[in-house]
Amino acid sequence: MPHGHSYPLGSTVVDGGVNFSLYSRNATGVDLLLFDEPDAPPSGRVPIDPVDGRTYHYWHTWVPDVRPGQLYAYRVHGPNDPGRGLRFDPDKVLLDPYGRAVVVPPGYDRAAAGVPGDNARTAMKSVVVDPTAYDWEGDHPLQHPSARTIVYEMHVAGFTRHPSSGVPESRRGTYAGLVEKIPYLVELGVTAVELLPVFHFDRHDCPAGLVNYWGYAPVSFFAPCPGYSSRRDPLGPVDEFRDMVKALHRAGIEVILDVVFNHTAEGNESGPFLTFRGIDNPSYYLLEAGGRYANYSGCGNTVNANHPVVRRMIVDSLVYWVQEMHVDGFRFDLASILARDDTGAPVPNPPVLWDIESDPALAGTKLLAEAWDAAGLYQVGSFVGDAWKEWNGRFRDDVRDFFRGAPGSVRSIADRLVGSAQIFGHEQREAEQSVNFVSCHDGFTLNDVVSYNDKHNEANGEDNRDGASDNRSWNCGVEGPSDDPAVEALRTRQVKNLFTVTLLSLGLPMFVMGDEVRRTQLGNNNAYCQDNETSWFDWTLLDRHADVLRFVRLLDARRALRSLEAEEEGLSLTELLARADKAWHGVRLNQPDWGDDSHSLALTAELESEDMVMHLILNAYWEPLDFELPVLSGRSWRRWIDTGLASPDDIVPWQLAPAYDGPTYPAIARSVVVLFTSSVPDAAGPEVADR
């Protein structure tokens, strides 16, 4: 088979050699290049026969004696006619869109890929991978129920890169380094990690003098980022990533990948030739009149996601990461772009989104959508499909508004607490359709939500113009760090308030790396280019904010039923809440104040079949308030949470919650209280009659 086969795309180890296949509708010629070193000129060139080596628009060849680990790339010939969208440049060395691994030469030069001339020595190269050459030792995706899922959004490198991590320097900021910190994640109580982009990306796609830290600049949808590997051999990143997934699964933690199918690092008309642009530009990108790139992503270009071949590539990528890399789910960055057709118009039934949802290999895989894009398309509550869960940006905004005392926020937070039915209720789906969060990688950390009124992004080099200006934050009276004990106490209380509402509201909760120890970015709400201590996890914070960490651990444990042996087979807390009869109150029973000037609310949830009643008090007012309590027959309330109390009384293990007797409960200013009663035997000790 000297000319190989058109399927499968990419490089495939077969019959004592490797089959190579590449799609290009408009190319007039394709050369396969083989390399011995990442920064060396080609050691071999295989022109693909335009007759026998071409099946329709698929260019293919078979090369004997090539083995896994071989470096390769393409040169693609064709017309250079930008007005028609054709941008072929046979001097440029291009990555295989289906390449399973990538190497980056020490002298990688993004600029050289965008100007005339040969860039073979400074271009990235693909690597031949045999996906079957790995022992998974019986591992498989975990498929935790969404009702018992807590997502921890994190950056692979930033998690352990700080010297205080205690990880050996050779493994800091790597997949292997993350493995060393799995015991921390287990103790924290999260059930899934959502990794910021690990598809290989271009770190140089950023302002001069900085680096792209977040990774939202993909160049390969199949290859794990080699910069996150402690291994330097070409195949090392693939196996090290798998080792990480396997270790996380053994600890009961799912792996969700943040995936970027809406744009690439090739930018706009002046961007570099890295892969798709030089292979078949009009197939892979949405183009406007005159061959200009449509820019619904805000990053210079937009992937033509509903082109049949690109659709297939996206689904093939997801299936590969599930079947061969064993990931458990995906969060789709700017997912609404995938709902646009080849003219950029939103369509009611986008083919690629239905392809993803209906693919049998992806059944049971968690699918999370950021259901908006940079051009104003906002689909939270109306995103297509039946299995997708949606980042609920209104949850973030409304919860922040309530706790900063914004007028008119009490009505909105009530809906957010019970699953955002005003947004999602018409679809009559599970509450976990709403992904509830108050902070994420994009924006203020939770500490900065309560420490800054304004963004401080000067370090990004854009005169503080970048990043959102509408942060709905409140600095508790002082902008930035404070040594005032009263300010610090209030900030800690506000952080606990925000965590409590996020973890107890109906929906799928998520929080970002370091929020549990009040990690700060010093007011930078767009730290995409800050690969430094601004973004890294500072492990000394575990001691400095031990009370917040303890609070989150106990909250997580009850939410997900982790480490609660007596109730492992029972319902999680939010499962109980979802089924309960609910009643709203203000400071007086059954008299909620829904007015614009109201800053307090209480909720009683009773599940008779489980013999359980729960009472939630939210006081965002700037003065203490006494809340009337429902009268119980023959039992006492138990106090689980009161963020107004100092640690360790702010939260106690569920089964050790002390009894509380009294007709009212005094909630101090800006605090959250959770009381409950159930048939659990009283192991709490003396009653608390007053405070």
PDB file of N, CA, C and O in Angstrom, residues 24 35 86 148 214 285 357 380 446 541 581:
ATOM      1  N   SER A  24      -7.398  18.443   2.377  1.00  0.00           N
ATOM      2  CA  SER A  24      -7.283  19.788   1.809  1.00  0.00           C
ATOM      3  C   SER A  24      -8.014  19.811   0.478  1.00  0.00           C
ATOM      4  O   SER A  24      -7.585  19.175  -0.495  1.00  0.00           O
ATOM      5  N   PHE A  35      11.398  14.645  10.321  1.00  0.00           N
ATOM      6  CA  PHE A  35      12.454  15.351  11.041  1.00  0.00           C
ATOM      7  C   PHE A  35      13.087  14.430  12.079  1.00  0.00           C
ATOM      8  O   PHE A  35      12.408  13.603  12.703  1.00  0.00           O
ATOM      9  N   LEU A  86      -7.925  32.009  -0.066  1.00  0.00           N
ATOM     10  CA  LEU A  86      -6.875  31.000  -0.256  1.00  0.00           C
ATOM     11  C   LEU A  86      -5.539  31.589   0.168  1.00  0.00           C
ATOM     12  O   LEU A  86      -5.097  32.612  -0.370  1.00  0.00           O
ATOM     13  N   ARG A 148     -24.052  15.026  42.606  1.00  0.00           N
ATOM     14  CA  ARG A 148     -23.013  14.872  43.627  1.00  0.00           C
ATOM     15  C   ARG A 148     -21.654  15.318  43.086  1.00  0.00           C
ATOM     16  O   ARG A 148     -20.605  14.845  43.543  1.00  0.00           O
ATOM     17  N   TRP A 214      -3.118  31.268  30.126  1.00  0.00           N
ATOM     18  CA  TRP A 214      -4.336  30.471  30.230  1.00  0.00           C
ATOM     19  C   TRP A 214      -4.382  29.341  29.211  1.00  0.00           C
ATOM     20  O   TRP A 214      -4.864  28.259  29.511  1.00  0.00           O
ATOM     21  N   TYR A 285     -12.025  28.080   8.503  1.00  0.00           N
ATOM     22  CA  TYR A 285     -12.378  29.354   9.129  1.00  0.00           C
ATOM     23  C   TYR A 285     -13.603  29.987   8.477  1.00  0.00           C
ATOM     24  O   TYR A 285     -13.842  29.825   7.271  1.00  0.00           O
ATOM     25  N   GLU A 357     -23.676  15.683  20.952  1.00  0.00           N
ATOM     26  CA  GLU A 357     -24.606  15.116  21.927  1.00  0.00           C
ATOM     27  C   GLU A 357     -25.031  13.698  21.569  1.00  0.00           C
ATOM     28  O   GLU A 357     -25.257  12.871  22.454  1.00  0.00           O
ATOM     29  N   VAL A 380     -27.709  31.399  27.403  1.00  0.00           N
ATOM     30  CA  VAL A 380     -27.928  30.742  28.694  1.00  0.00           C
ATOM     31  C   VAL A 380     -29.435  30.553  28.878  1.00  0.00           C
ATOM     32  O   VAL A 380     -30.204  31.514  28.850  1.00  0.00           O
ATOM     33  N   LEU A 446     -12.357  34.943  44.170  1.00  0.00           N
ATOM     34  CA  LEU A 446     -13.362  35.202  45.194  1.00  0.00           C
ATOM     35  C   LEU A 446     -12.842  36.208  46.216  1.00  0.00           C
ATOM     36  O   LEU A 446     -13.581  37.085  46.681  1.00  0.00           O
ATOM     37  N   LEU A 541      -0.876  29.994  51.773  1.00  0.00           N
ATOM     38  CA  LEU A 541      -2.215  30.457  52.142  1.00  0.00           C
ATOM     39  C   LEU A 541      -3.002  29.408  52.909  1.00  0.00           C
ATOM     40  O   LEU A 541      -3.982  29.735  53.589  1.00  0.00           O
ATOM     41  N   ASP A 581     -40.542  20.333  49.880  1.00  0.00           N
ATOM     42  CA  ASP A 581     -41.500  21.429  49.833  1.00  0.00           C
ATOM     43  C   ASP A 581     -40.808  22.667  50.397  1.00  0.00           C
ATOM     44  O   ASP A 581     -40.130  22.605  51.424  1.00  0.00           O
TER      45      ASP A 581
END
